[in-house]
Amino acid sequence: MSWLPRSPKARRRLWVVAAVAPILALAVGLSLWAMTDSVTFFFTPSEVTVEKAPAGRDIRLGGLVEAGSVQRHGADVSFAVTDKLASTRVVYHGDLPDLFREGQGIVAQGAFLPDRTFVAHQVLAKHDEKYMPREVADKLKAKGEWRPAPSTASTGNAAL
């Protein structure tokens, strides 16, 4: 056993590390595995593909509610979410937020059916005229489709 240290203290430390390391690795691995079900990814309609968002997988879909797409069927509401490049049909059962309307930014959480219809179990709408979900605003800004309100831009220039 030439690879073991000669000092008894060093041998004891080596055995403690050898015993603790696999237990710690197992705990970290189990924690990461348990969190995979609680992770929800955010997509815009143009980014959603069968590979990225397979049927049944819980995701967040964000964009603007397409004008003229809202249809109410009793407690069910269907509408289209767009990012100006693609549209995705969304079906939601329940009451929509009070500020939900056409042309507004929303984030819907749910899953796709095999026919690629998105069934939402939660719909979040912006809460005032200046707010848009960060992910939606970033995606729209990257595509050059979203512009801040003119009053915000003029205020920023006045401060310079």
Coordinates of C-alpha atoms in Angstrom, one line a residue:
M1 CA 0.0 0.0 0.0
S2 CA 2.5 2.6 -1.1
W3 CA -0.2 5.0 -2.4
L4 CA -1.5 5.6 1.2
P5 CA 0.1 8.4 3.2
R6 CA 2.4 7.4 6.0
S7 CA 0.9 9.7 8.6
P8 CA -2.1 8.3 10.5
K9 CA -3.8 11.8 10.4
A10 CA -3.5 11.9 6.6
R11 CA -4.8 8.4 6.3
R12 CA -7.8 9.2 8.4
R13 CA -8.5 12.4 6.3
L14 CA -8.3 10.3 3.2
W15 CA -10.8 7.7 4.5
V16 CA -13.2 10.5 5.5
V17 CA -13.0 12.1 2.1
A18 CA -13.4 8.7 0.4
A19 CA -16.5 8.1 2.5
V20 CA -18.1 11.5 2.2
A21 CA -17.5 12.2 -1.5
P22 CA -19.8 9.5 -2.9
I23 CA -22.6 10.4 -0.4
L24 CA -22.3 14.1 -1.4
A25 CA -22.3 13.3 -5.1
L26 CA -25.4 11.1 -4.7
A27 CA -27.2 13.9 -2.8
V28 CA -26.4 16.5 -5.4
G29 CA -27.4 14.1 -8.2
L30 CA -30.7 13.2 -6.6
S31 CA -31.5 16.9 -6.0
L32 CA -30.8 17.8 -9.6
W33 CA -32.9 14.9 -10.8
A34 CA -35.8 15.9 -8.6
M35 CA -35.7 19.5 -9.9
T36 CA -36.1 18.5 -13.6
D37 CA -39.9 18.2 -13.3
S38 CA -40.2 21.7 -11.8
V39 CA -38.2 23.4 -14.6
T40 CA -40.4 25.3 -17.1
F41 CA -38.8 26.7 -20.2
F42 CA -40.0 29.9 -22.0
F43 CA -40.6 30.0 -25.7
T44 CA -42.0 32.4 -28.3
P45 CA -44.3 31.0 -31.0
S46 CA -41.5 31.1 -33.6
E47 CA -39.2 29.1 -31.3
V48 CA -41.6 26.3 -30.5
T49 CA -40.8 23.1 -32.3
V50 CA -41.8 19.4 -31.7
E51 CA -38.2 18.7 -30.5
K52 CA -38.0 21.7 -28.0
A53 CA -41.6 21.4 -26.7
P54 CA -42.9 17.9 -27.2
A55 CA -46.6 17.1 -26.5
G56 CA -47.3 16.9 -22.8
R57 CA -44.2 18.9 -21.6
D58 CA -45.0 21.9 -19.4
I59 CA -43.7 25.1 -20.9
R60 CA -44.3 28.9 -20.9
L61 CA -45.4 30.4 -24.2
G62 CA -45.1 34.2 -24.5
G63 CA -46.0 36.9 -27.0
L64 CA -48.7 39.2 -28.1
V65 CA -52.4 38.3 -28.3
E66 CA -53.2 38.4 -32.0
A67 CA -55.9 40.9 -33.0
G68 CA -59.2 39.4 -33.9
S69 CA -58.2 35.9 -32.6
V70 CA -60.1 35.8 -29.2
Q71 CA -63.1 33.4 -29.3
R72 CA -65.1 32.6 -26.3
H73 CA -67.0 29.3 -26.0
G74 CA -68.7 29.4 -22.5
A75 CA -65.9 29.0 -20.0
D76 CA -63.4 28.1 -22.7
V77 CA -61.4 30.8 -24.4
S78 CA -59.2 30.3 -27.5
F79 CA -56.8 32.9 -28.9
A80 CA -53.6 33.1 -30.9
V81 CA -50.3 34.2 -29.5
T82 CA -47.8 35.7 -31.9
D83 CA -44.3 37.2 -32.0
K84 CA -44.9 38.6 -35.5
L85 CA -43.1 35.7 -37.1
A86 CA -45.4 32.8 -36.1
S87 CA -48.6 32.2 -34.3
T88 CA -49.7 29.5 -31.9
R89 CA -53.3 28.7 -31.0
V90 CA -54.0 28.7 -27.2
V91 CA -57.0 27.2 -25.5
Y92 CA -57.7 28.1 -21.9
H93 CA -60.5 27.0 -19.6
G94 CA -61.4 29.5 -16.9
D95 CA -61.4 33.3 -16.3
L96 CA -58.8 35.4 -18.0
P97 CA -57.0 38.2 -16.1
D98 CA -58.9 41.5 -16.2
L99 CA -56.2 43.2 -18.2
F100 CA -56.2 40.5 -20.9
R101 CA -56.9 41.9 -24.4
E102 CA -55.8 41.8 -28.0
G103 CA -52.4 43.3 -28.7
Q104 CA -51.2 42.9 -25.2
G105 CA -48.2 40.8 -24.0
I106 CA -49.0 37.6 -22.1
V107 CA -47.3 34.5 -20.8
A108 CA -49.3 31.3 -20.9
Q109 CA -48.2 28.2 -19.0
G110 CA -49.3 24.8 -20.2
A111 CA -48.6 22.0 -22.6
F112 CA -49.1 21.1 -26.3
L113 CA -51.5 18.4 -27.4
P114 CA -50.4 16.0 -30.1
D115 CA -52.2 18.2 -32.7
R116 CA -49.9 21.1 -31.6
T117 CA -52.7 23.1 -29.9
F118 CA -51.4 24.7 -26.7
V119 CA -53.6 24.1 -23.7
A120 CA -52.9 26.6 -21.0
H121 CA -53.6 26.1 -17.3
Q122 CA -52.4 29.6 -16.4
V123 CA -52.5 32.9 -18.3
L124 CA -50.6 36.0 -17.0
A125 CA -51.2 39.4 -18.5
K126 CA -49.3 42.6 -18.0
H127 CA -50.5 44.7 -15.0
D128 CA -50.1 48.2 -16.4
E129 CA -49.3 50.0 -19.6
K130 CA -45.5 50.1 -19.1
Y131 CA -45.0 46.5 -18.0
M132 CA -44.3 43.5 -20.3
P133 CA -42.9 40.2 -19.1
R134 CA -39.1 40.5 -19.4
E135 CA -38.7 37.4 -21.5
V136 CA -41.4 38.6 -24.0
A137 CA -39.9 42.1 -24.2
D138 CA -36.3 40.7 -24.7
K139 CA -37.5 38.4 -27.5
L140 CA -39.5 41.1 -29.3
K141 CA -36.7 43.6 -28.9
A142 CA -34.2 41.1 -30.4
K143 CA -36.5 40.8 -33.4
G144 CA -37.1 44.6 -33.6
E145 CA -40.8 44.2 -33.1
W146 CA -41.3 45.9 -29.7
R147 CA -40.7 49.5 -29.0
P148 CA -41.1 51.3 -25.7
A149 CA -43.7 54.0 -25.3
P150 CA -42.8 57.4 -26.8
S151 CA -43.1 59.1 -23.5
T152 CA -40.4 56.9 -22.0
A153 CA -38.0 57.7 -24.8
S154 CA -38.6 61.4 -24.5
T155 CA -38.1 61.3 -20.8
G156 CA -34.8 59.5 -21.2
N157 CA -33.6 62.1 -23.7
A158 CA -34.6 65.0 -21.5
A159 CA -32.3 63.7 -18.7
L160 CA -29.3 63.7 -21.0

